[in-house]
Amino acid sequence: MRKLISVIALIIFVWVVAAQSRSTIYLSTATAPTSLADELERLCKCDRQFGPPAPVLDPKVLPVDVSLKDNKTCIEGSCQPCFDCYGWQLFLTLNWPAKPSGEPDPDAYFGRPGFLGNVGWETFASVYDIFGGGQPRAWAELGSGPRTVEGTSAVIHQNLVDYRQADHNWLTDWDRNLVRFEIRVNKDEFDYIVQNQLYDQDGLYKAFTTPTGAGVDLPSGKAGGIGSIEIKAAWRIVPKDREEYFRKNYKIANVKIPPSQDDVLVALVGLHITKKTPNSPQWVWATFEHQDNVPDGPPDPSKKYNFFNPAAPSNYKPNYNDPPARRSDRRVPVQVVRASPIDSRAIEINKAVHALISAKYPDSVWRNYNLIDVQWPTMPVFNRDPKSTAALPSGKPAPIVVANITMETYMQTQKSGGAAGTSPGGADRTDPGNLPATDPNYGKSSCIGCHRLSAITPTFVGKRGSWKTDYSMIFFKAKPKMITRKTTARR
């Protein structure tokens, strides 16, 4: 009888644990922590003496650098969890609701369902605010007028067709709508561009060709401030028949989509956050997705995924291996899967951060977003030439392959090399981050691997030359300087 009672008690205990809410803390076999903060600190493995040891829900916390004294003690991926947690801290702070001034509102609900106001990064300068051919408006004047999602995920060509990804393909969801994109930069980077007159081709060319020009060396925060931050966001149009679901579970916004779509409700499905730091001059690259994009495991039959249809035939095209390039009908949905599973350590951290959010903001839409990965230089190179014409150093990035399925859909398994992924990259074949063509990761999606090659100046009108632009692709949008003609009144 005692044995039977013990078995029944065990069954009841397991059932109670399984029935807990999303705020459940996922623990390992290690000693149980006393709080969510302790659990996150255990998972993150960051250094207490250098910045926050784990992500916190505080809009005032935006660390300049990762909580590591240096990268020399990183052995066999031991530092990856700390970089993952740094990526999460950037995500939490930059997605905090913003006041009209752009400052975070500490009293606001983090991730309130249906919230249509701006979060922090949405108050940043759009690349179209910066590269209009003339001096941009003052920072305080940006953001006036209707918000526009221009639909451009990459800036490799001046005449880039809208809604194209970095490899020039597009992504259509299973509601037959194209995914749209926008790129924004923070005030530190914006001020650097304006102060150095890098917002048009004339100023950009002088920065590389005159004796006093300093090239492009974006701020890292080492000399003060936060340092440069760039954001790339992927949005999908919200279907009318599921609007309530999207309002409850997604970050949403009302936007204008050129040329004629006004007041369109869109939902955030992907987010890149990149930051240059004092100890990572090759930048830190964090990428996030909504959990409804594709199944990370067996498909849930009750869920309608954004980019995966469980009923699609096995030979369905287009898919992540067979992009829809040159197809006349852009309304054909694309079948996508995640080629490389999310790292198990990142999954643990995701669950812990979701629990952290749920404990204070139980309805937050941000519980539905996952960190996919964070790439960083394991052998950072500090003395690069800011006027370089050759491939920039890679800093031996880890992990080697990083892909967001909303922005690098078809580069997950790409083997062609070149600017779209990890490759030898020109004459600099001594770089420790280069891979031989026989390596199984050669040619696949890599943030640093791509930007070290493709972050270049535009084709200058009437001038010759091409230079690298500090791993940032936004400068390719620079236009010729606008000429202002003065008119003289007749007497």
Short mmCIF file of N, CA, C and O in Angstrom, two decimals, residues 95-169:
data_model
loop_
_atom_site.label_atom_id
_atom_site.label_comp_id
_atom_site.label_asym_id
_atom_site.label_seq_id
_atom_site.Cartn_x
_atom_site.Cartn_y
_atom_site.Cartn_z
N ASN A 95 13.72 47.02 -27.20
CA ASN A 95 12.30 46.81 -27.48
C ASN A 95 11.40 47.38 -26.38
O ASN A 95 10.19 47.12 -26.37
N TRP A 96 11.98 48.16 -25.49
CA TRP A 96 11.17 48.78 -24.45
C TRP A 96 10.34 49.92 -25.04
O TRP A 96 10.83 50.65 -25.90
N PRO A 97 9.07 50.06 -24.64
CA PRO A 97 8.25 51.16 -25.18
C PRO A 97 8.93 52.51 -24.97
O PRO A 97 9.51 52.78 -23.91
N ALA A 98 8.85 53.34 -25.98
CA ALA A 98 9.55 54.63 -25.95
C ALA A 98 8.58 55.78 -25.77
O ALA A 98 7.44 55.76 -26.22
N LYS A 99 9.07 56.81 -25.09
CA LYS A 99 8.34 58.07 -25.00
C LYS A 99 8.45 58.78 -26.35
O LYS A 99 9.28 58.42 -27.19
N PRO A 100 7.62 59.82 -26.58
CA PRO A 100 7.75 60.57 -27.84
C PRO A 100 9.16 61.11 -28.08
O PRO A 100 9.59 61.26 -29.22
N SER A 101 9.90 61.35 -27.00
CA SER A 101 11.27 61.86 -27.12
C SER A 101 12.24 60.78 -27.59
O SER A 101 13.37 61.08 -27.96
N GLY A 102 11.80 59.52 -27.55
CA GLY A 102 12.68 58.41 -27.91
C GLY A 102 13.28 57.73 -26.70
O GLY A 102 13.83 56.63 -26.81
N GLU A 103 13.19 58.36 -25.53
CA GLU A 103 13.69 57.75 -24.31
C GLU A 103 12.76 56.61 -23.86
O GLU A 103 11.55 56.67 -24.08
N PRO A 104 13.30 55.57 -23.25
CA PRO A 104 12.43 54.48 -22.78
C PRO A 104 11.51 54.96 -21.66
O PRO A 104 11.89 55.79 -20.84
N ASP A 105 10.32 54.43 -21.64
CA ASP A 105 9.33 54.76 -20.62
C ASP A 105 9.38 53.68 -19.55
O ASP A 105 8.84 52.58 -19.74
N PRO A 106 9.99 53.94 -18.40
CA PRO A 106 10.17 52.89 -17.39
C PRO A 106 8.85 52.40 -16.78
O PRO A 106 8.80 51.31 -16.21
N ASP A 107 7.79 53.19 -16.91
CA ASP A 107 6.50 52.81 -16.34
C ASP A 107 5.62 52.03 -17.33
O ASP A 107 4.52 51.61 -16.97
N ALA A 108 6.08 51.87 -18.55
CA ALA A 108 5.28 51.21 -19.58
C ALA A 108 5.30 49.70 -19.41
O ALA A 108 6.25 49.12 -18.87
N TYR A 109 4.23 49.06 -19.88
CA TYR A 109 4.13 47.60 -19.89
C TYR A 109 5.00 47.07 -21.02
O TYR A 109 4.86 47.49 -22.18
N PHE A 110 5.89 46.17 -20.71
CA PHE A 110 6.82 45.63 -21.71
C PHE A 110 6.12 44.59 -22.58
O PHE A 110 5.85 43.47 -22.13
N GLY A 111 5.81 44.96 -23.81
CA GLY A 111 5.19 44.02 -24.73
C GLY A 111 3.69 43.90 -24.59
O GLY A 111 3.14 42.81 -24.78
N ARG A 112 3.00 45.02 -24.30
CA ARG A 112 1.54 44.96 -24.16
C ARG A 112 0.91 44.53 -25.48
O ARG A 112 1.21 45.11 -26.53
N PRO A 113 0.05 43.53 -25.48
CA PRO A 113 -0.62 43.11 -26.72
C PRO A 113 -1.40 44.26 -27.35
O PRO A 113 -2.09 45.01 -26.66
N GLY A 114 -1.25 44.39 -28.67
CA GLY A 114 -1.96 45.43 -29.40
C GLY A 114 -1.30 46.79 -29.37
O GLY A 114 -1.80 47.74 -29.99
N PHE A 115 -0.16 46.91 -28.69
CA PHE A 115 0.54 48.20 -28.59
C PHE A 115 1.02 48.66 -29.96
O PHE A 115 1.75 47.94 -30.65
N LEU A 116 0.63 49.86 -30.37
CA LEU A 116 0.99 50.38 -31.69
C LEU A 116 2.01 51.52 -31.62
O LEU A 116 2.38 52.08 -32.65
N GLY A 117 2.44 51.85 -30.40
CA GLY A 117 3.45 52.89 -30.28
C GLY A 117 4.83 52.36 -30.64
O GLY A 117 5.02 51.18 -30.91
N ASN A 118 5.82 53.24 -30.61
CA ASN A 118 7.19 52.87 -30.95
C ASN A 118 7.91 52.25 -29.76
O ASN A 118 7.72 52.67 -28.61
N VAL A 119 8.74 51.26 -30.03
CA VAL A 119 9.71 50.80 -29.05
C VAL A 119 11.02 51.51 -29.37
O VAL A 119 11.13 52.23 -30.37
N GLY A 120 12.02 51.32 -28.51
CA GLY A 120 13.25 52.10 -28.62
C GLY A 120 13.86 52.15 -29.99
O GLY A 120 14.13 53.22 -30.54
N TRP A 121 14.10 50.99 -30.60
CA TRP A 121 14.81 50.98 -31.88
C TRP A 121 13.98 51.59 -33.01
O TRP A 121 14.54 52.04 -34.03
N GLU A 122 12.66 51.63 -32.84
CA GLU A 122 11.82 52.22 -33.88
C GLU A 122 11.95 53.74 -33.93
O GLU A 122 11.48 54.37 -34.89
N THR A 123 12.58 54.34 -32.92
CA THR A 123 12.84 55.78 -32.94
C THR A 123 14.21 56.09 -33.53
O THR A 123 14.59 57.25 -33.63
N PHE A 124 14.98 55.06 -33.90
CA PHE A 124 16.28 55.27 -34.53
C PHE A 124 16.09 55.86 -35.94
O PHE A 124 14.99 55.85 -36.49
N ALA A 125 17.19 56.31 -36.50
CA ALA A 125 17.16 56.89 -37.84
C ALA A 125 17.09 55.80 -38.90
O ALA A 125 17.88 54.86 -38.87
N SER A 126 16.15 55.92 -39.82
CA SER A 126 16.10 55.02 -40.96
C SER A 126 17.23 55.37 -41.92
O SER A 126 17.67 56.53 -42.00
N VAL A 127 17.71 54.37 -42.64
CA VAL A 127 18.77 54.65 -43.63
C VAL A 127 18.28 55.63 -44.69
O VAL A 127 19.08 56.35 -45.29
N TYR A 128 16.96 55.71 -44.88
CA TYR A 128 16.43 56.66 -45.86
C TYR A 128 16.37 58.07 -45.29
O TYR A 128 16.31 59.04 -46.03
N ASP A 129 16.40 58.19 -43.96
CA ASP A 129 16.54 59.50 -43.32
C ASP A 129 17.95 60.04 -43.53
O ASP A 129 18.16 61.25 -43.57
N ILE A 130 18.91 59.13 -43.62
CA ILE A 130 20.32 59.53 -43.66
C ILE A 130 20.81 59.78 -45.08
O ILE A 130 21.44 60.80 -45.36
N PHE A 131 20.51 58.85 -45.99
CA PHE A 131 21.10 58.90 -47.32
C PHE A 131 20.10 59.41 -48.36
O PHE A 131 19.66 58.67 -49.24
N GLY A 132 19.77 60.69 -48.24
CA GLY A 132 18.85 61.31 -49.19
C GLY A 132 19.54 62.21 -50.19
O GLY A 132 18.88 62.86 -51.01
N GLY A 133 20.88 62.30 -50.12
CA GLY A 133 21.62 63.16 -51.04
C GLY A 133 21.96 64.51 -50.45
O GLY A 133 22.66 65.30 -51.07
N GLY A 134 21.49 64.79 -49.26
CA GLY A 134 21.80 66.04 -48.59
C GLY A 134 21.96 65.80 -47.11
O GLY A 134 21.84 64.67 -46.62
N GLN A 135 22.24 66.87 -46.35
CA GLN A 135 22.43 66.72 -44.93
C GLN A 135 21.12 66.30 -44.28
O GLN A 135 20.07 66.90 -44.49
N PRO A 136 21.15 65.25 -43.47
CA PRO A 136 19.92 64.78 -42.82
C PRO A 136 19.37 65.82 -41.85
O PRO A 136 20.09 66.71 -41.37
N ARG A 137 18.09 65.71 -41.58
CA ARG A 137 17.49 66.55 -40.55
C ARG A 137 18.11 66.22 -39.20
O ARG A 137 18.70 65.17 -39.00
N ALA A 138 17.93 67.14 -38.24
CA ALA A 138 18.44 66.90 -36.91
C ALA A 138 17.77 65.68 -36.31
O ALA A 138 16.62 65.36 -36.64
N TRP A 139 18.48 65.01 -35.39
CA TRP A 139 17.95 63.78 -34.78
C TRP A 139 16.57 63.99 -34.19
O TRP A 139 15.68 63.16 -34.35
N ALA A 140 16.37 65.12 -33.53
CA ALA A 140 15.10 65.38 -32.86
C ALA A 140 13.95 65.55 -33.85
O ALA A 140 12.78 65.41 -33.47
N GLU A 141 14.27 65.82 -35.11
CA GLU A 141 13.23 66.04 -36.12
C GLU A 141 12.89 64.77 -36.89
O GLU A 141 11.93 64.76 -37.67
N LEU A 142 13.65 63.70 -36.67
CA LEU A 142 13.40 62.47 -37.40
C LEU A 142 12.13 61.80 -36.88
O LEU A 142 11.73 61.98 -35.74
N GLY A 143 11.51 61.00 -37.74
CA GLY A 143 10.34 60.25 -37.32
C GLY A 143 9.03 60.97 -37.54
O GLY A 143 7.96 60.42 -37.28
N SER A 144 9.06 62.21 -38.03
CA SER A 144 7.81 62.91 -38.31
C SER A 144 7.23 62.40 -39.63
O SER A 144 7.97 61.98 -40.52
N GLY A 145 5.93 62.43 -39.76
CA GLY A 145 5.29 61.94 -40.97
C GLY A 145 5.03 60.46 -40.89
O GLY A 145 5.38 59.79 -39.92
N PRO A 146 4.37 59.88 -41.92
CA PRO A 146 4.03 58.45 -41.88
C PRO A 146 5.26 57.57 -41.93
O PRO A 146 6.24 57.88 -42.59
N ARG A 147 5.22 56.46 -41.19
CA ARG A 147 6.33 55.52 -41.18
C ARG A 147 6.27 54.65 -42.42
O ARG A 147 5.20 54.20 -42.82
N THR A 148 7.40 54.43 -43.03
CA THR A 148 7.45 53.67 -44.27
C THR A 148 8.38 52.48 -44.13
O THR A 148 9.52 52.63 -43.69
N VAL A 149 7.88 51.30 -44.47
CA VAL A 149 8.73 50.12 -44.57
C VAL A 149 9.12 50.00 -46.04
O VAL A 149 8.30 49.66 -46.88
N GLU A 150 10.36 50.32 -46.34
CA GLU A 150 10.77 50.44 -47.73
C GLU A 150 10.84 49.10 -48.44
O GLU A 150 10.82 49.04 -49.66
N GLY A 151 10.99 48.03 -47.70
CA GLY A 151 10.97 46.72 -48.34
C GLY A 151 12.31 46.24 -48.82
O GLY A 151 12.41 45.35 -49.64
N THR A 152 13.41 46.83 -48.34
CA THR A 152 14.72 46.44 -48.81
C THR A 152 15.52 45.82 -47.69
O THR A 152 15.81 46.48 -46.70
N SER A 153 15.90 44.55 -47.83
CA SER A 153 16.63 43.86 -46.79
C SER A 153 18.14 44.01 -46.95
O SER A 153 18.88 43.77 -46.04
N ALA A 154 18.60 44.37 -48.12
CA ALA A 154 20.03 44.46 -48.35
C ALA A 154 20.34 45.74 -49.10
O ALA A 154 19.47 46.38 -49.66
N VAL A 155 21.60 46.13 -49.09
CA VAL A 155 22.00 47.37 -49.75
C VAL A 155 23.21 47.12 -50.64
O VAL A 155 24.14 47.91 -50.70
N ILE A 156 23.19 46.01 -51.34
CA ILE A 156 24.34 45.64 -52.15
C ILE A 156 24.35 46.36 -53.49
O ILE A 156 25.39 46.67 -54.04
N HIS A 157 23.19 46.67 -54.03
CA HIS A 157 23.12 47.36 -55.31
C HIS A 157 22.29 48.62 -55.19
O HIS A 157 21.30 48.68 -54.46
N GLN A 158 22.68 49.66 -55.90
CA GLN A 158 21.95 50.92 -55.83
C GLN A 158 20.51 50.75 -56.30
O GLN A 158 19.60 51.33 -55.73
N ASN A 159 20.31 50.03 -57.37
CA ASN A 159 18.98 49.87 -57.94
C ASN A 159 18.32 48.59 -57.46
O ASN A 159 17.71 47.87 -58.22
N LEU A 160 18.48 48.30 -56.18
CA LEU A 160 17.94 47.07 -55.63
C LEU A 160 16.42 47.08 -55.71
O LEU A 160 15.77 48.05 -55.35
N VAL A 161 15.87 45.99 -56.18
CA VAL A 161 14.42 45.85 -56.23
C VAL A 161 13.89 45.72 -54.82
O VAL A 161 14.49 45.06 -53.98
N ASP A 162 12.76 46.34 -54.51
CA ASP A 162 12.19 46.27 -53.17
C ASP A 162 11.94 44.84 -52.75
O ASP A 162 11.81 43.95 -53.58
N TYR A 163 11.83 44.63 -51.45
CA TYR A 163 11.54 43.38 -50.77
C TYR A 163 12.56 42.27 -51.07
O TYR A 163 12.28 41.10 -50.90
N ARG A 164 13.75 42.62 -51.53
CA ARG A 164 14.77 41.60 -51.81
C ARG A 164 15.64 41.35 -50.58
O ARG A 164 15.96 42.26 -49.84
N GLN A 165 16.08 40.11 -50.42
CA GLN A 165 17.03 39.77 -49.39
C GLN A 165 18.46 40.02 -49.89
O GLN A 165 18.66 40.45 -51.01
N ALA A 166 19.43 39.70 -49.03
CA ALA A 166 20.82 39.99 -49.37
C ALA A 166 21.30 39.25 -50.61
O ALA A 166 22.20 39.70 -51.30
N ASP A 167 20.70 38.09 -50.90
CA ASP A 167 21.10 37.35 -52.10
C ASP A 167 20.15 37.64 -53.26
O ASP A 167 20.12 36.90 -54.25
N HIS A 168 19.36 38.73 -53.13
CA HIS A 168 18.50 39.24 -54.20
C HIS A 168 17.20 38.46 -54.39
O HIS A 168 16.45 38.73 -55.32
N ASN A 169 16.93 37.50 -53.52
CA ASN A 169 15.66 36.78 -53.58
C ASN A 169 14.67 37.41 -52.62
O ASN A 169 15.01 38.32 -51.86
#
